[in-house]
Amino acid sequence: MAEETRAHFKPGLTTWILISLFLGIGCGLFFGELCAPLKPFGDVFIGLLQMTVLPYITLSLIFNLGRISFKQTRSMALTVIMLLLVLWCIGLFFVCIMSLSFPFWQKGAFFSTSIVEGPKSESLYDLFIPANPFFSLANNAVPAVVLFSIGLGIALSGIPKRERLLEPIAVAVNALMRLNRIVVHFSPFGIFVIVTHAVGTLPFEKFGLLQAYLLTFSAATILLTVGILPMLISVCTPVRYWDAIKVSQTAVIASFVLGSTFAVLPLIVEAAREILDRYHLEEEDTGGTPDVLIPLIFPFPDLGRIVGLVFIPFSAWFYGMSLTPEQYPQFLTLGMAGSFAKPAVSIPWLLDLMHIPHDIFQLYLAVGVYTTRLGDVLRSVYLFSFAILAAASLSGTLKIQWKRLISYSLLSLCVTGVVIASIHGVLNYTFKDDYQSKAMIADRQLLFPAVPATILKESVPNPHKIQPNETRIDRIRRRGIIRLGFDAKRLPFSYYNDQGELVGLDIDMAHRLAQDLGVSIEFVPFTPQTLIEQLNQDHFDLAMSGLEGTIERATAFPVADSYMDVTLALVVPDYRKVEFLDFDKLRHSSDLKIAVVNNSFYDEKAHEFFPNATFIQIDSEEDFFTNKAGDARKLVTSAETGAAWTLLYPRFSVINPFKKNIRVPMYYLGAHDVEFEEFMEVWLELKKKEGVFASLYNYWILGKDEADVTPRWSIIRNVLHWID
């Protein structure tokens, strides 16, 4: 009796996977970033799981379609299309109602450095057309592989004596399934490694910025995974609700942990086959087996991708521009079309089409580790449910129990309403206005220690003239003060932060220069229009504010080596970014009006690239963003400067339509003095080799804080203090 009891309670694969999951979470929290070396082992396990999937899809489709008739294929195609439409409508309905979770608020912003190059686009031809089946197989182009396999399978179904080819294919399919089962037996070890690494290294800080999206997407996924889809199976087939949950749980848990539905397709097929065999829902002559149905619909949009579209109404709400009811038909149509591509491609495309600032996509990627796994869970249940419903429909055993369907639908709507109201209340109470990109630039402090400095309100000549036989360096050391020119409207090189402090990349460099000279600083204001005159009148020893070289400046003053290069770019309204990427179309468009800063390098360059445009002269980039540039909707500047301004004004975006990176050198300008010029050249070279410029570039241009390198929280470090 004791032996029977022990056998009865012998842990199964699902139990071991759950144990590994919780052990991995515990180890990840305990050891933190010490788990980073485990990543290669997790990648190896995922690779072993994936190695059988694409060959399995190919051979399984060829075998199962090749052994049935054309009539059965037509019947199956009609069933597949109708069922796909029903499930897609359920997903789109959830996108609409879950967007009601977002409470009304006035504004929002987001930190991101705008990117010059847009998102990489996939080749739809290579993705969907199997011009070279071997290329498609080698590059994991699943839609193309499926299309090739379907075509070959249908072609085989009309050939006499096809059994001679189908029999060895059947053997190969069984061999692939057996190999996959062998690898799956090691799942507890692989899952432990993957979870330990993910929990130990995942940055939690950024999740707060997307709490509204994470809550709504998680709620929609859970409602569909454990509610709607299993209940749909139970009201349309004899399958019991809890049986559907229990049989599919191994594949679902594995897909969440691995972050890949593709890798667990054989597990989903086995789970669906187990249900169909248990309830006798499948007939052999229909051809609608899980081996055919699941690989057949795998390349098409699934509920995971469709429900993920809730990120678009979330983004609109975050920026205070919630989608109107009139916009939803367009959004859902475009979203459904975009779901055929990967979210990394479709989400930026939809943001542009719906006129939503593109910056928020950066944080979408930051939490992708979590949302991708939830999407894979929903996708696994979707594939499992589809296979059962389609097989039951083809065999004639699908019968809708209308009373149960209506009662379950009403219950689901009530539960969903309570969930939406709860999320709405939580967000209304907890969501703060602190999540603004403005703070990321406006609150920035100097990176290096500052020396004593005075900021003059007005520019006046240096009261201490250079004495006979005295160089500029001699005067600086005699006075103990270096006078440095600055322009307070040159983000991110020199500007006033919200505390009224003068900061920026070049201000940091100014303090470093004064520290090396052992002197203090007098900051003297200048404008691009008065710079040459002020230098001629000895208002300051050096101008340091992100100054690009111009023909006029080069002929008037000595120019030392450039200390950095920036990229010529355009700043445009965010929703028109895609429209302006076609440079040939842009430069020849009628009524082209462009804003340029007067007497700047960009003023000169803009006339070269846009000879037929009307130019509106402005005093600084700030005029463009504060609507002081007339009706100009484009600004020519550097990508680095434009990106900093878009942190304050996220309605705009930086683009590079010039088909190449046009590099613009930046200089520090001073009056004629050979010794001072030689000193600056040597000093700049030393700062580059010391890594000073690299640190400042990462901090001021790329927005990387010192906090970014702080080790992740862990029990061993932060609680037990066993390591530093």
XYZ file of C-alpha atoms in Angstrom:
724
model
C 0.000 0.000 0.000
C 2.842 2.369 0.849
C 4.483 1.593 -2.485
C 1.251 2.399 -4.341
C 0.936 5.696 -2.466
C 4.489 6.673 -3.314
C 3.890 5.814 -6.973
C 0.669 7.787 -7.003
C 2.406 10.938 -5.778
C 5.438 10.619 -8.076
C 6.131 14.118 -9.465
C 5.459 14.534 -13.171
C 7.203 16.777 -15.673
C 4.885 19.705 -14.934
C 5.609 19.426 -11.220
C 9.359 19.412 -11.815
C 9.033 22.421 -14.141
C 7.119 24.334 -11.453
C 9.714 23.381 -8.840
C 12.480 24.576 -11.180
C 10.572 27.796 -11.800
C 10.309 28.684 -8.114
C 13.865 27.584 -7.364
C 15.081 29.779 -10.242
C 13.163 32.772 -8.906
C 14.642 32.229 -5.461
C 18.206 31.837 -6.746
C 17.862 34.881 -9.011
C 16.671 37.068 -6.136
C 19.364 35.706 -3.846
C 22.401 35.967 -6.137
C 21.321 38.875 -8.407
C 23.774 39.802 -11.146
C 26.096 36.959 -10.156
C 23.725 34.829 -12.258
C 24.784 36.578 -15.493
C 27.224 33.780 -16.554
C 24.272 31.358 -16.756
C 22.914 32.954 -19.941
C 24.892 30.792 -22.423
C 23.548 27.619 -20.787
C 19.978 28.860 -21.168
C 20.620 29.753 -24.803
C 21.958 26.241 -25.419
C 18.821 24.657 -23.992
C 16.496 26.869 -26.065
C 18.549 26.080 -29.149
C 18.204 22.343 -28.510
C 14.442 22.713 -28.172
C 14.166 24.765 -31.354
C 16.330 22.499 -33.500
C 13.458 20.080 -34.196
C 10.621 22.571 -34.607
C 11.048 23.894 -38.136
C 11.831 20.457 -39.639
C 8.833 19.127 -37.706
C 6.515 21.838 -39.103
C 7.734 21.188 -42.647
C 7.476 17.393 -42.619
C 4.267 17.299 -40.566
C 2.400 19.610 -42.953
C 3.660 17.745 -46.029
C 2.672 14.376 -44.537
C -0.745 15.316 -43.157
C -1.872 17.357 -46.174
C -0.407 14.844 -48.617
C -2.480 11.957 -47.263
C -5.910 13.671 -47.560
C -7.981 14.616 -50.601
C -8.565 18.004 -52.248
C -12.148 17.981 -50.954
C -10.988 17.567 -47.376
C -8.433 20.345 -47.860
C -11.124 22.781 -49.054
C -13.367 21.921 -46.119
C -10.498 22.389 -43.671
C -9.538 25.743 -45.220
C -13.082 27.111 -44.745
C -13.167 25.969 -41.113
C -9.750 27.471 -40.407
C -10.692 30.850 -41.893
C -13.999 31.097 -39.998
C -12.457 30.104 -36.682
C -9.538 32.510 -37.140
C -11.956 35.385 -37.736
C -13.912 34.532 -34.567
C -10.789 34.396 -32.401
C -9.347 37.559 -33.950
C -12.591 39.424 -33.214
C -12.384 38.313 -29.578
C -8.833 39.679 -29.388
C -9.753 43.035 -30.968
C -12.767 43.331 -28.645
C -10.459 42.917 -25.654
C -8.127 45.614 -26.997
C -11.074 48.024 -27.102
C -12.531 47.308 -23.677
C -9.180 47.099 -21.876
C -8.356 50.617 -23.076
C -11.187 51.758 -20.771
C -8.812 50.989 -17.875
C -6.866 54.204 -18.458
C -8.138 57.117 -16.339
C -8.270 60.619 -17.742
C -5.197 62.786 -17.225
C -3.888 65.906 -18.790
C -0.380 65.168 -19.958
C 2.502 62.785 -19.942
C 6.005 62.549 -21.317
C 8.769 60.055 -21.613
C 12.528 59.890 -21.628
C 14.284 58.763 -24.758
C 17.040 59.972 -26.978
C 15.466 60.179 -30.427
C 17.023 57.879 -32.971
C 18.295 59.104 -36.320
C 17.662 55.810 -38.087
C 14.169 54.376 -37.989
C 13.362 50.778 -37.006
C 14.746 48.125 -39.269
C 12.096 46.760 -41.583
C 11.776 43.128 -42.518
C 11.691 41.897 -46.096
C 8.103 40.745 -46.511
C 9.128 38.965 -49.697
C 11.685 36.803 -47.873
C 9.307 36.314 -44.949
C 6.282 35.094 -46.901
C 7.523 33.903 -50.317
C 9.572 30.659 -50.397
C 11.525 31.579 -53.534
C 14.360 29.540 -52.044
C 12.944 27.059 -49.494
C 16.422 26.325 -48.154
C 16.967 30.042 -47.467
C 13.603 30.176 -45.654
C 14.523 27.150 -43.558
C 17.961 28.527 -42.723
C 16.588 31.942 -41.709
C 13.552 30.722 -39.706
C 11.122 32.380 -42.143
C 8.190 30.398 -40.731
C 5.451 31.840 -43.027
C 7.477 30.984 -46.133
C 8.264 27.487 -44.834
C 4.573 26.896 -44.062
C 3.532 28.125 -47.507
C 6.058 25.813 -49.180
C 4.977 22.854 -47.039
C 1.276 23.471 -47.717
C 1.918 23.688 -51.450
C 3.982 20.503 -51.520
C 1.483 18.659 -49.317
C -1.488 19.613 -51.535
C 0.496 18.671 -54.639
C 1.254 15.257 -53.125
C -2.417 14.613 -52.307
C -3.213 14.230 -56.031
C -0.304 11.963 -56.957
C -0.785 8.181 -57.254
C 1.378 5.926 -55.073
C 2.268 8.889 -52.843
C 2.448 6.481 -49.905
C 5.985 5.542 -50.984
C 7.131 9.054 -50.055
C 4.707 9.623 -47.169
C 5.812 6.550 -45.208
C 9.446 7.681 -44.714
C 8.193 11.202 -43.974
C 5.944 9.756 -41.245
C 8.951 7.955 -39.776
C 10.945 11.203 -39.810
C 8.070 13.065 -38.087
C 7.938 10.463 -35.326
C 11.721 10.611 -34.950
C 11.608 14.401 -34.579
C 8.853 14.115 -31.961
C 10.888 11.532 -30.052
C 13.988 13.728 -30.165
C 11.953 16.658 -28.894
C 10.628 14.553 -25.990
C 14.190 13.610 -25.046
C 15.182 17.280 -24.904
C 11.976 18.163 -23.020
C 12.947 15.726 -20.260
C 15.793 18.144 -19.434
C 13.349 21.064 -19.177
C 13.583 21.379 -15.378
C 17.336 22.012 -15.627
C 17.031 24.375 -18.593
C 14.156 26.286 -17.034
C 16.028 26.643 -13.743
C 18.995 28.207 -15.553
C 16.838 30.535 -17.678
C 14.691 31.756 -14.773
C 17.694 32.249 -12.484
C 19.444 34.418 -15.093
C 16.302 36.410 -15.961
C 15.338 37.176 -12.353
C 18.925 37.872 -11.345
C 19.659 40.381 -14.097
C 16.265 41.918 -14.981
C 16.151 45.684 -14.237
C 12.982 46.412 -12.277
C 13.289 50.205 -12.152
C 11.729 50.923 -15.537
C 8.632 48.822 -14.945
C 6.986 51.644 -12.994
C 6.935 53.812 -16.101
C 4.733 51.308 -17.917
C 2.569 50.131 -15.043
C -0.672 51.025 -16.850
C 0.260 48.974 -19.911
C 1.632 46.097 -17.855
C -1.520 45.907 -15.738
C -3.945 45.991 -18.670
C -1.943 43.578 -20.833
C -1.473 41.168 -17.911
C -5.170 41.304 -17.016
C -6.265 40.719 -20.628
C -3.827 37.801 -20.973
C -5.014 36.129 -17.766
C -8.710 36.605 -18.622
C -8.260 35.043 -22.049
C -5.846 32.301 -20.959
C -7.678 30.911 -17.934
C -11.157 32.205 -18.719
C -12.414 32.925 -22.212
C -10.546 30.338 -24.310
C -10.994 27.300 -22.000
C -14.662 28.222 -21.498
C -15.100 28.528 -25.276
C -13.817 24.954 -25.598
C -16.155 23.719 -22.852
C -19.327 25.280 -24.355
C -18.574 24.161 -27.926
C -17.271 20.628 -27.243
C -17.716 17.915 -24.583
C -14.300 18.826 -23.134
C -14.470 19.861 -19.489
C -13.031 23.238 -18.513
C -10.546 21.850 -15.970
C -9.337 19.165 -18.361
C -8.454 21.827 -20.918
C -6.545 23.776 -18.250
C -4.735 20.751 -16.844
C -3.644 19.160 -20.130
C -2.294 22.419 -21.594
C -0.454 23.618 -18.478
C 2.919 21.994 -19.262
C 3.164 23.678 -22.657
C 1.897 26.981 -21.234
C 4.390 27.059 -18.363
C 7.244 26.071 -20.672
C 6.370 28.801 -23.202
C 6.315 31.441 -20.436
C 9.652 30.422 -18.982
C 11.386 29.952 -22.327
C 9.853 33.072 -23.870
C 9.192 31.119 -27.073
C 6.007 29.446 -28.324
C 7.967 28.231 -31.315
C 10.162 26.054 -29.118
C 7.199 24.284 -27.484
C 5.039 23.662 -30.576
C 5.445 19.882 -30.248
C 4.226 20.091 -26.633
C 1.137 22.055 -27.749
C 0.448 19.495 -30.482
C 0.707 16.633 -27.971
C -1.603 18.396 -25.500
C -4.247 19.010 -28.177
C -3.972 15.404 -29.409
C -4.410 14.098 -25.843
C -7.681 16.014 -25.444
C -8.977 14.927 -28.859
C -8.153 11.277 -28.149
C -9.644 11.381 -24.646
C -12.993 12.779 -25.866
C -12.970 11.104 -29.312
C -13.370 14.406 -31.138
C -11.148 13.663 -34.132
C -11.816 11.619 -37.247
C -8.889 10.411 -39.326
C -10.381 11.120 -42.739
C -10.951 14.845 -42.072
C -7.254 15.701 -42.105
C -7.818 18.163 -39.252
C -5.216 16.861 -36.844
C -3.206 19.095 -34.470
C -0.111 18.180 -36.490
C -1.646 20.057 -39.436
C -3.744 22.760 -37.796
C -1.185 24.197 -35.380
C 1.713 24.579 -37.861
C -0.823 25.844 -40.423
C -1.969 28.867 -38.376
C 1.291 29.491 -36.507
C 2.531 32.188 -38.953
C -0.756 34.128 -38.788
C -1.606 36.798 -36.180
C -2.359 35.284 -32.801
C -4.127 36.629 -29.730
C -0.819 37.440 -28.028
C 0.122 39.945 -30.738
C -3.429 41.263 -31.117
C -3.939 41.924 -27.400
C -0.482 43.534 -27.339
C -1.974 46.300 -29.507
C -3.392 47.784 -26.302
C 0.020 49.487 -26.095
C -1.189 51.985 -28.740
C -4.200 53.375 -26.780
C -1.989 53.292 -23.678
C 0.642 55.422 -25.433
C -1.987 57.890 -26.639
C -3.357 58.155 -23.103
C 0.127 58.576 -21.647
C 0.727 61.646 -23.807
C -2.678 63.132 -23.023
C -4.127 62.459 -26.481
C -6.443 59.483 -25.911
C -7.838 57.841 -29.035
C -11.363 58.988 -29.907
C -14.132 56.484 -30.795
C -13.841 57.649 -34.420
C -10.173 56.593 -34.480
C -10.739 53.026 -33.272
C -11.948 51.529 -36.588
C -8.804 52.821 -38.307
C -6.585 51.732 -35.416
C -8.045 48.205 -35.262
C -7.827 47.748 -39.033
C -4.228 48.932 -39.171
C -3.377 46.995 -36.015
C -4.743 43.782 -37.449
C -2.682 44.285 -40.601
C 0.415 45.112 -38.526
C 0.001 41.938 -36.462
C 1.367 39.923 -39.372
C 4.788 41.437 -38.584
C 6.808 41.334 -35.375
C 5.879 43.893 -32.666
C 9.338 45.479 -33.012
C 8.257 46.504 -36.522
C 4.500 46.987 -36.147
C 4.428 49.034 -32.912
C 6.616 51.947 -34.194
C 4.636 51.873 -37.471
C 1.323 52.145 -35.608
C 2.646 54.903 -33.342
C 3.519 56.939 -36.429
C 0.187 56.281 -38.134
C -1.806 57.251 -35.038
C 0.265 60.449 -34.529
C 1.623 59.301 -31.150
C 5.149 60.346 -30.054
C 7.601 57.636 -31.002
C 9.823 57.998 -27.902
C 7.708 55.655 -25.783
C 8.786 52.666 -27.893
C 12.129 52.614 -26.066
C 10.486 51.598 -22.784
C 8.258 49.134 -24.617
C 11.477 47.332 -25.509
C 12.760 47.635 -21.935
C 9.893 45.522 -20.530
C 9.824 43.142 -23.476
C 11.231 40.332 -21.330
C 7.983 40.259 -19.352
C 5.391 41.115 -22.019
C 6.864 38.728 -24.580
C 6.534 35.848 -22.157
C 2.927 36.733 -21.354
C 2.225 36.955 -25.074
C 3.716 33.489 -25.539
C 1.441 32.106 -22.818
C -1.631 33.490 -24.578
C -0.335 32.291 -27.934
C 0.115 28.738 -26.611
C -3.435 28.576 -25.251
C -4.717 30.139 -28.476
C -3.025 27.457 -30.617
C -4.223 24.700 -28.273
C -7.807 25.997 -28.307
C -7.828 26.505 -32.056
C -6.667 22.935 -32.725
C -9.410 21.446 -30.526
C -12.212 23.666 -31.888
C -11.169 23.197 -35.517
C -10.776 19.408 -35.181
C -14.179 19.139 -33.476
C -15.769 21.249 -36.203
C -14.278 19.135 -38.997
C -15.395 15.891 -37.335
C -18.922 17.199 -36.693
C -18.632 16.977 -32.882
C -18.659 20.745 -32.332
C -22.043 21.712 -30.878
C -22.601 25.105 -29.254
C -24.488 25.001 -25.959
C -26.192 28.347 -26.326
C -27.512 28.697 -22.758
C -24.080 28.026 -21.286
C -22.482 30.297 -23.878
C -24.778 33.206 -22.969
C -24.384 32.704 -19.214
C -20.591 32.355 -19.486
C -20.407 35.410 -21.729
C -22.342 37.522 -19.235
C -20.171 36.227 -16.393
C -17.012 37.010 -18.380
C -18.211 40.542 -19.115
C -18.951 41.127 -15.422
C -15.528 39.825 -14.335
C -13.823 41.873 -17.048
C -15.743 44.969 -15.958
C -14.628 44.503 -12.352
C -11.009 44.049 -13.498
C -11.148 47.184 -15.673
C -12.694 49.228 -12.854
C -10.030 47.980 -10.432
C -7.159 48.863 -12.783
C -8.769 52.252 -13.439
C -8.910 52.924 -9.701
C -5.343 51.760 -9.071
C -3.946 53.916 -11.879
C -6.034 56.906 -10.861
C -4.571 56.663 -7.372
C -0.965 55.692 -8.036
C 0.048 57.076 -11.434
C 2.144 60.178 -10.940
C 3.122 63.068 -13.169
C 6.748 62.340 -12.321
C 7.269 60.196 -15.408
C 8.316 63.003 -17.701
C 11.188 63.100 -20.102
C 11.635 66.766 -19.227
C 12.983 65.796 -15.826
C 15.679 63.670 -17.425
C 17.264 66.703 -19.059
C 15.989 69.582 -16.919
C 17.136 68.067 -13.612
C 20.564 66.969 -14.806
C 23.593 67.950 -12.721
C 27.241 68.306 -13.677
C 29.013 64.968 -13.913
C 32.431 66.172 -12.677
C 33.258 68.341 -9.622
C 32.780 72.058 -10.237
C 35.297 74.844 -9.556
C 34.257 78.264 -8.194
C 32.419 80.100 -10.983
C 30.649 83.406 -11.602
C 27.993 83.873 -14.297
C 27.859 87.371 -15.754
C 24.430 88.685 -16.675
C 25.811 90.841 -19.487
C 28.804 90.449 -21.748
C 31.577 93.011 -21.341
C 35.243 93.020 -22.430
C 37.790 91.554 -20.057
C 38.671 94.398 -17.619
C 42.242 93.073 -17.420
C 43.963 93.712 -20.721
C 46.761 91.473 -21.908
C 50.009 93.207 -20.980
C 53.005 93.597 -23.319
C 54.846 90.299 -23.910
C 52.066 88.471 -22.047
C 50.180 85.511 -23.532
C 46.558 84.616 -22.870
C 47.653 81.715 -20.677
C 49.852 84.132 -18.658
C 46.880 86.467 -18.079
C 44.639 83.610 -16.999
C 47.193 82.452 -14.436
C 47.915 86.008 -13.279
C 44.234 86.665 -12.622
C 43.417 83.163 -11.421
C 40.318 83.334 -13.640
C 39.467 82.078 -17.113
C 36.632 83.799 -18.975
C 34.533 81.340 -20.981
C 31.732 82.234 -23.379
C 28.476 80.274 -23.198
C 25.113 80.169 -24.948
C 22.400 79.082 -22.508
C 20.142 77.784 -25.280
C 22.440 75.063 -26.625
C 21.038 71.820 -25.233
C 22.691 69.518 -24.277
C 25.992 71.449 -24.427
C 25.115 74.429 -22.221
C 21.807 75.373 -20.604
C 20.170 76.169 -17.276
C 18.556 73.242 -15.469
C 15.399 73.535 -13.368
C 17.474 74.547 -10.337
C 18.851 77.526 -12.259
C 22.313 75.948 -12.520
C 24.405 76.263 -15.664
C 25.047 72.705 -16.880
C 25.768 70.741 -20.046
C 28.535 68.804 -21.757
C 30.661 71.861 -22.514
C 30.017 73.368 -19.085
C 31.344 70.145 -17.572
C 34.373 70.463 -19.856
C 34.806 74.100 -18.843
C 35.050 73.149 -15.177
C 37.515 70.406 -16.062
C 39.651 72.911 -18.020
C 39.641 75.395 -15.143
C 40.511 72.642 -12.681
C 43.506 71.590 -14.791
C 44.659 75.222 -14.984
C 44.088 75.733 -11.262
C 41.800 78.756 -11.773
C 38.152 79.748 -11.319
C 35.660 80.668 -14.085
C 33.757 83.709 -15.273
C 30.998 82.598 -17.620
C 30.162 85.265 -20.203
C 26.950 84.976 -22.277
C 27.010 85.190 -26.079
C 24.695 84.507 -29.014
C 25.616 83.014 -32.407
C 24.932 86.401 -33.974
C 27.322 88.321 -31.689
C 29.997 85.650 -31.179
C 32.590 86.988 -33.642
C 32.276 90.561 -32.418
C 32.621 89.485 -28.782
C 35.725 87.428 -29.522
C 37.271 90.373 -31.383
C 36.619 92.630 -28.381
C 38.144 90.159 -25.892
C 34.931 89.412 -23.988
C 36.166 85.887 -23.190
C 39.167 83.643 -23.713
C 37.258 80.730 -25.195
C 33.721 80.023 -26.410
C 32.395 76.617 -25.287
C 28.784 75.850 -26.203
C 28.489 73.221 -28.877
C 29.738 75.475 -31.669
C 29.864 73.984 -35.125
C 32.329 75.332 -37.659
C 31.203 77.818 -40.313
C 33.014 79.488 -43.205
C 32.756 82.865 -41.463
C 34.170 81.575 -38.167
C 36.958 79.630 -39.882
C 38.216 82.746 -41.680
C 37.874 84.994 -38.635
C 39.496 82.823 -35.960
C 41.954 79.972 -35.603
C 40.188 76.620 -35.402
C 41.676 73.827 -33.296
C 40.961 70.156 -33.843
C 37.313 69.193 -33.498
C 36.521 67.669 -30.118
C 33.491 65.703 -31.398
C 31.286 65.229 -34.440
C 27.503 65.454 -34.570
C 25.045 64.324 -37.244
C 23.103 66.640 -39.526
C 19.393 65.938 -39.106
C 15.868 67.305 -39.247
C 13.429 67.855 -36.403
C 9.808 67.383 -37.463
C 6.437 66.748 -35.796
C 6.546 63.168 -34.620
C 3.501 61.994 -36.539
C 4.991 63.223 -39.845
C 8.322 61.465 -39.381
C 7.702 58.688 -41.898
C 6.389 61.184 -44.440
C 9.644 63.205 -44.342
C 12.057 60.266 -44.597
C 11.890 60.337 -48.410
C 14.557 62.962 -49.065
C 13.991 63.283 -52.825
C 10.289 63.837 -52.306
C 10.923 66.194 -49.407
C 13.415 68.497 -51.121
C 11.191 68.924 -54.187
C 7.915 69.363 -52.298
C 6.028 72.602 -52.858
C 5.715 75.218 -50.147
C 8.660 73.826 -48.155
C 9.387 76.002 -45.125
C 12.382 75.253 -42.922
C 13.596 76.896 -39.717
C 17.361 77.463 -39.311
C 19.418 79.178 -36.631
C 20.847 82.367 -38.112
C 24.618 82.402 -38.803
C 24.992 78.700 -38.008
C 26.519 75.836 -39.962
C 23.005 74.433 -40.399
C 21.924 77.669 -42.041
C 24.656 77.188 -44.668
C 23.975 73.473 -45.131
C 20.200 73.805 -45.378
C 20.492 76.097 -48.416
C 22.652 73.459 -50.091
C 20.230 70.571 -49.547
C 16.977 72.488 -50.030
C 17.634 75.056 -52.763
C 13.937 75.756 -53.421
C 12.800 76.020 -49.801
C 11.736 79.093 -47.878
C 13.942 79.596 -44.822
C 12.816 81.184 -41.584
C 15.693 82.576 -39.545
C 15.496 82.010 -35.785
C 17.842 82.988 -32.957
C 17.995 79.545 -31.342
C 16.457 76.075 -31.578
C 14.176 77.036 -28.706
C 12.253 79.396 -31.015
C 11.203 76.461 -33.203
C 9.876 74.397 -30.296
C 8.047 77.337 -28.709
C 6.188 78.238 -31.936
C 8.289 81.302 -32.735
C 9.332 80.054 -36.166
C 6.215 81.084 -38.043
C 4.641 78.242 -39.977
C 7.898 76.312 -40.395
C 7.385 72.662 -39.418
C 10.959 71.492 -39.984
C 14.179 72.463 -38.259
C 17.672 71.737 -39.580
C 20.064 71.066 -36.700
C 22.174 68.227 -35.303
C 20.600 64.962 -34.183
C 22.291 65.351 -30.787
C 20.887 68.825 -30.166
C 17.487 67.940 -31.585
C 17.264 64.841 -29.395
C 17.831 66.894 -26.246
C 15.060 69.332 -27.216
C 12.655 66.486 -27.951
C 13.014 65.401 -24.333
C 11.362 68.705 -23.431
C 8.949 68.613 -26.378
C 8.124 64.937 -27.160
C 5.686 65.955 -29.893
C 8.734 66.260 -32.147
C 11.159 63.686 -33.483
C 14.636 63.627 -35.032
C 15.086 62.039 -38.473
C 17.924 61.660 -40.952
C 16.465 61.820 -44.480
C 19.796 62.597 -46.160
C 20.541 58.938 -47.071
C 23.887 59.208 -45.292
C 25.389 60.442 -42.053
C 26.672 63.968 -42.627
C 29.145 64.637 -39.837
C 29.399 68.130 -38.397
C 32.603 68.935 -36.416
C 32.283 70.839 -33.125
C 34.922 73.327 -31.940
C 35.946 75.573 -29.086
C 36.684 79.033 -30.508
C 39.170 81.560 -29.192
C 41.016 84.693 -30.366
C 44.449 84.522 -32.016
C 47.157 83.318 -29.621
C 49.620 80.671 -30.782
C 50.580 79.445 -27.310
C 46.956 79.212 -26.153
C 45.984 77.407 -29.368
C 48.747 74.826 -28.892
C 47.782 74.366 -25.242
C 44.130 73.711 -26.166
C 45.046 71.174 -28.840
C 47.246 69.217 -26.412
C 44.675 69.490 -23.615
C 41.824 68.252 -25.845
C 43.873 65.283 -26.991
C 44.708 64.379 -23.391
C 41.052 64.539 -22.322
C 40.077 62.228 -25.172
C 42.722 59.665 -24.219
C 41.767 59.881 -20.540
C 38.177 58.943 -21.431
C 36.741 62.257 -20.232
C 34.959 62.888 -23.520
C 33.584 59.360 -23.629
C 32.106 59.739 -20.127
C 30.574 63.108 -20.940
C 29.185 61.864 -24.264
C 27.495 58.918 -22.554
C 26.088 61.167 -19.844
C 24.918 64.226 -21.806
C 24.247 62.877 -25.302
C 23.163 59.278 -24.668
C 21.570 59.969 -21.282
C 23.394 57.192 -19.449
C 23.546 57.826 -15.732
C 26.139 56.548 -13.330
C 23.254 54.724 -11.679
C 22.948 52.538 -14.781
C 25.998 50.543 -13.692
C 24.838 50.017 -10.096
C 24.501 46.292 -9.392
C 20.936 44.982 -9.290
C 19.340 44.440 -5.886
C 19.937 40.975 -4.468
C 19.682 39.281 -1.099
C 23.360 38.317 -1.006
C 24.419 41.935 -1.655
C 21.757 44.156 -0.119
C 20.402 42.056 2.758
C 23.201 39.767 3.908
C 26.015 42.101 2.725
C 28.230 39.152 1.893
C 29.578 40.929 -1.203
C 30.098 44.594 -2.102
